[in-house]
Tab-separated table of C-alpha atoms in Angstrom:
chain	number	residue	atom	x	y	z
Z	1	UNK	CA	44.870	-24.477	-36.336
Z	2	UNK	CA	47.137	-23.703	-33.409
Z	3	UNK	CA	45.929	-21.576	-30.522
Z	4	UNK	CA	48.362	-19.710	-28.374
Z	5	UNK	CA	48.168	-19.887	-24.582
Z	6	UNK	CA	47.074	-16.248	-24.572
Z	7	UNK	CA	44.202	-17.029	-26.974
Z	8	UNK	CA	43.040	-19.920	-24.798
Z	9	UNK	CA	43.084	-17.752	-21.674
Z	10	UNK	CA	41.092	-15.032	-23.459
Z	11	UNK	CA	38.211	-17.350	-24.477
Z	12	UNK	CA	36.439	-17.290	-21.070
Z	13	UNK	CA	36.665	-13.505	-21.061
Z	14	UNK	CA	34.940	-13.349	-24.451
Z	15	UNK	CA	32.106	-15.486	-23.109
Z	16	UNK	CA	31.678	-13.150	-20.148
Z	17	UNK	CA	31.620	-10.122	-22.421
Z	18	UNK	CA	28.426	-11.401	-24.036
Z	19	UNK	CA	26.438	-11.910	-20.824
Z	20	UNK	CA	24.036	-8.979	-20.474
Z	21	UNK	CA	23.907	-7.287	-17.081
Z	22	UNK	CA	20.906	-8.181	-14.902
Z	23	UNK	CA	17.847	-6.072	-15.666
Z	24	UNK	CA	17.265	-3.502	-12.948
Z	25	UNK	CA	13.602	-3.089	-11.997
Z	26	UNK	CA	11.877	0.106	-13.106
Z	27	UNK	CA	8.719	-0.024	-11.011
Z	28	UNK	CA	6.830	-2.414	-8.748
Z	29	UNK	CA	3.654	-4.198	-9.769
Z	30	UNK	CA	1.562	-5.221	-6.794
Z	31	UNK	CA	-1.716	-6.974	-6.041
Z	32	UNK	CA	-4.184	-4.613	-4.374
Z	33	UNK	CA	-7.306	-5.487	-2.390
Z	34	UNK	CA	-9.647	-2.580	-3.068
Z	35	UNK	CA	-13.417	-2.097	-3.235
Z	36	UNK	CA	-15.974	-1.242	-5.872
Z	37	UNK	CA	-19.675	-0.635	-5.197
Z	38	UNK	CA	-19.316	-1.900	-1.627
Z	39	UNK	CA	-17.580	-5.160	-2.568
Z	40	UNK	CA	-13.928	-6.107	-2.253
Z	41	UNK	CA	-12.044	-6.628	-5.481
Z	42	UNK	CA	-8.524	-7.536	-6.572
Z	43	UNK	CA	-6.465	-5.467	-8.999
Z	44	UNK	CA	-2.913	-5.596	-10.310
Z	45	UNK	CA	-1.290	-2.181	-9.965
Z	46	UNK	CA	1.874	-0.665	-11.352
Z	47	UNK	CA	3.187	1.901	-8.877
Z	48	UNK	CA	4.042	5.289	-10.382
Z	49	UNK	CA	7.058	5.688	-8.118
Z	50	UNK	CA	10.091	4.205	-9.827
Z	51	UNK	CA	13.101	2.464	-8.357
Z	52	UNK	CA	16.108	4.624	-7.515
Z	53	UNK	CA	19.753	3.642	-7.245
Z	54	UNK	CA	20.760	3.537	-3.594
Z	55	UNK	CA	23.612	5.635	-2.298
Z	56	UNK	CA	23.191	4.287	1.249
Z	57	UNK	CA	25.983	2.237	2.845
Z	58	UNK	CA	25.304	-1.472	2.525
Z	59	UNK	CA	23.009	-1.104	-0.504
Z	60	UNK	CA	24.958	1.425	-2.579
Z	61	UNK	CA	24.331	0.804	-6.276
Z	62	UNK	CA	21.320	-1.491	-5.709
Z	63	UNK	CA	17.775	-0.751	-6.861
Z	64	UNK	CA	15.561	0.665	-4.092
Z	65	UNK	CA	11.934	1.769	-4.089
Z	66	UNK	CA	11.114	4.425	-1.490
Z	67	UNK	CA	7.799	3.663	0.224
Z	68	UNK	CA	6.283	7.042	0.989
Z	69	UNK	CA	3.484	7.746	3.444
Z	70	UNK	CA	4.085	5.007	6.006
Z	71	UNK	CA	2.876	5.257	9.608
Z	72	UNK	CA	4.793	4.013	12.620
Z	73	UNK	CA	2.306	1.382	13.843
Z	74	UNK	CA	3.667	-1.579	11.876
Z	75	UNK	CA	2.874	-5.081	13.115
Z	76	UNK	CA	4.819	-8.336	12.762
Z	77	UNK	CA	2.497	-11.360	12.602
Z	78	UNK	CA	3.314	-15.051	12.977
Z	79	UNK	CA	0.407	-17.177	11.745
Z	80	UNK	CA	0.390	-20.901	12.531
Z	81	UNK	CA	0.234	-23.529	9.767
Z	82	UNK	CA	-3.243	-24.039	8.265
Z	83	UNK	CA	-4.553	-20.843	9.936
Z	84	UNK	CA	-7.934	-19.503	8.791
Z	85	UNK	CA	-8.150	-15.719	9.140
Z	86	UNK	CA	-11.847	-15.802	8.220
Z	87	UNK	CA	-13.897	-13.128	6.496
Z	88	UNK	CA	-12.684	-9.662	7.447
Z	89	UNK	CA	-11.967	-6.153	6.208
Z	90	UNK	CA	-8.525	-4.619	6.157
Z	91	UNK	CA	-8.270	-2.855	9.551
Z	92	UNK	CA	-6.662	0.131	7.840
Z	93	UNK	CA	-5.205	0.894	4.423
Z	94	UNK	CA	-1.866	-0.895	4.614
Z	95	UNK	CA	0.979	-2.729	2.969
Z	96	UNK	CA	1.023	-6.414	3.923
Z	97	UNK	CA	4.409	-7.990	3.270
Z	98	UNK	CA	4.488	-11.779	3.489
Z	99	UNK	CA	8.009	-12.780	4.467
Z	100	UNK	CA	7.368	-16.530	4.515
Z	101	UNK	CA	4.554	-19.013	4.073
Z	102	UNK	CA	1.526	-18.762	1.808
Z	103	UNK	CA	-1.692	-16.709	1.857
Z	104	UNK	CA	-4.817	-17.551	-0.146
Z	105	UNK	CA	-7.140	-14.550	-0.468
Z	106	UNK	CA	-10.713	-14.974	-1.724
Z	107	UNK	CA	-13.645	-12.603	-2.108
Z	108	UNK	CA	-17.155	-13.469	-0.853
Z	109	UNK	CA	-19.111	-12.276	-3.911
Z	110	UNK	CA	-16.572	-12.823	-6.691
Z	111	UNK	CA	-14.495	-15.600	-8.217
Z	112	UNK	CA	-11.240	-13.622	-8.070
Z	113	UNK	CA	-8.521	-14.989	-5.806
Z	114	UNK	CA	-4.894	-14.324	-4.971
Z	115	UNK	CA	-2.197	-16.772	-3.934
Z	116	UNK	CA	0.602	-14.822	-2.274
Z	117	UNK	CA	3.821	-16.666	-1.480
Z	118	UNK	CA	6.107	-15.124	1.124
Z	119	UNK	CA	9.362	-13.652	-0.145
Z	120	UNK	CA	9.991	-11.977	-3.503
Z	121	UNK	CA	6.670	-10.586	-4.811
Z	122	UNK	CA	5.115	-11.278	-1.394
Z	123	UNK	CA	3.746	-7.756	-0.828
Z	124	UNK	CA	0.163	-6.588	-1.341
Z	125	UNK	CA	-1.840	-3.451	-0.600
Z	126	UNK	CA	-4.943	-4.093	1.539
Z	127	UNK	CA	-7.441	-1.239	1.190
Z	128	UNK	CA	-10.846	-2.935	1.490
Z	129	UNK	CA	-11.639	-1.284	4.817
Z	130	UNK	CA	-15.141	-1.432	6.346
Z	131	UNK	CA	-16.010	2.051	5.076
Z	132	UNK	CA	-15.660	0.925	1.425
Z	133	UNK	CA	-16.366	-2.840	1.518
Z	134	UNK	CA	-19.365	-4.423	3.234
Z	135	UNK	CA	-17.909	-7.908	3.749
Z	136	UNK	CA	-14.187	-7.656	3.062
Z	137	UNK	CA	-12.196	-10.736	2.054
Z	138	UNK	CA	-11.171	-14.128	3.435
Z	139	UNK	CA	-7.579	-15.131	4.048
Z	140	UNK	CA	-6.440	-18.693	4.685
Z	141	UNK	CA	-2.819	-19.727	5.261
Z	142	UNK	CA	-2.862	-23.294	3.871
Z	143	UNK	CA	0.782	-24.310	4.087
Z	144	UNK	CA	2.347	-26.647	6.647
Z	145	UNK	CA	4.686	-23.903	7.882
Z	146	UNK	CA	4.170	-20.634	9.714
Z	147	UNK	CA	3.354	-17.580	7.638
Z	148	UNK	CA	5.158	-14.436	8.742
Z	149	UNK	CA	3.981	-11.009	7.614
Z	150	UNK	CA	4.455	-7.322	8.257
Z	151	UNK	CA	1.399	-5.014	8.265
Z	152	UNK	CA	2.452	-1.439	7.594
Z	153	UNK	CA	-0.322	1.207	7.647
Z	154	UNK	CA	-0.366	4.058	5.157
Z	155	UNK	CA	-0.698	7.532	6.647
Z	156	UNK	CA	-4.265	8.898	6.391
Z	157	UNK	CA	-5.243	5.932	4.198
Z	158	UNK	CA	-3.569	7.554	1.186
Z	159	UNK	CA	-2.776	4.957	-1.461
Z	160	UNK	CA	0.442	5.143	-3.478
Z	161	UNK	CA	0.017	6.644	-6.936
Z	162	UNK	CA	-0.526	3.842	-9.418
Z	163	UNK	CA	-2.183	2.702	-12.597
Z	164	UNK	CA	-4.370	-0.381	-12.820
Z	165	UNK	CA	-2.816	-3.000	-15.113
Z	166	UNK	CA	-5.789	-5.378	-14.929
Z	167	UNK	CA	-8.520	-6.804	-12.706
Z	168	UNK	CA	-7.470	-9.714	-10.564
Z	169	UNK	CA	-4.233	-10.433	-8.744
Z	170	UNK	CA	-0.867	-9.858	-10.381
Z	171	UNK	CA	0.587	-12.992	-11.880
Z	172	UNK	CA	3.818	-14.568	-10.608
Z	173	UNK	CA	5.934	-12.963	-13.352
Z	174	UNK	CA	4.447	-9.467	-12.904
Z	175	UNK	CA	6.369	-8.521	-9.745
Z	176	UNK	CA	8.343	-5.695	-11.310
Z	177	UNK	CA	9.183	-4.431	-14.732
C-alpha cells in the first residue's frame, strides 16, 4: 500500500482530532472545618456556586469561581518548617488557602484528620470558631519547607452555600468536579 505525502502529513492531525478537550470544572469541592455539638469536625463540601467562563483580560475563556462574601482583612502567613500551630479555634469564619508547604489538621476528640498540600486543592474553609467549638483543632506544618497561606475572612461569618458530600476531609481527587 502506497501512502501519498498528503496522507502522511494528515495522520498527526487525525490523532489530534481524537484527543478530548480538557474537562472544565463545574464546582469546587472543599474540606471544611466546622463544629457539631461543641466539637470541631471535618466535612467535604461541594459548593453550590458553579464555575463561570471568564471574560476578564488575562483569563478570558478560563474557568473562574467567584468567591462571594469576602472581607478586606486578609492575612498572608509564612510558617517556618516543622511549625506547630497548637490547639486553637478558627479566629473567624474564613477561607485558608495554602499556597505552598503542608498542613496536618487533627481534632482533639475525633480520629478525623486532613492533610492539605499547598497549591491545587490547597484551600479549606475554617469555621470552628470559639462560639461553636469548645477546643477547636490542631494544625502542624510538618514539612522541611515554609508553608505559605492566605487567611481570607468571610463577611459576617456567612458560609458559602454548599452540600455536604461526606464526613471527613475531601480526598486528593475530589478537588473539583
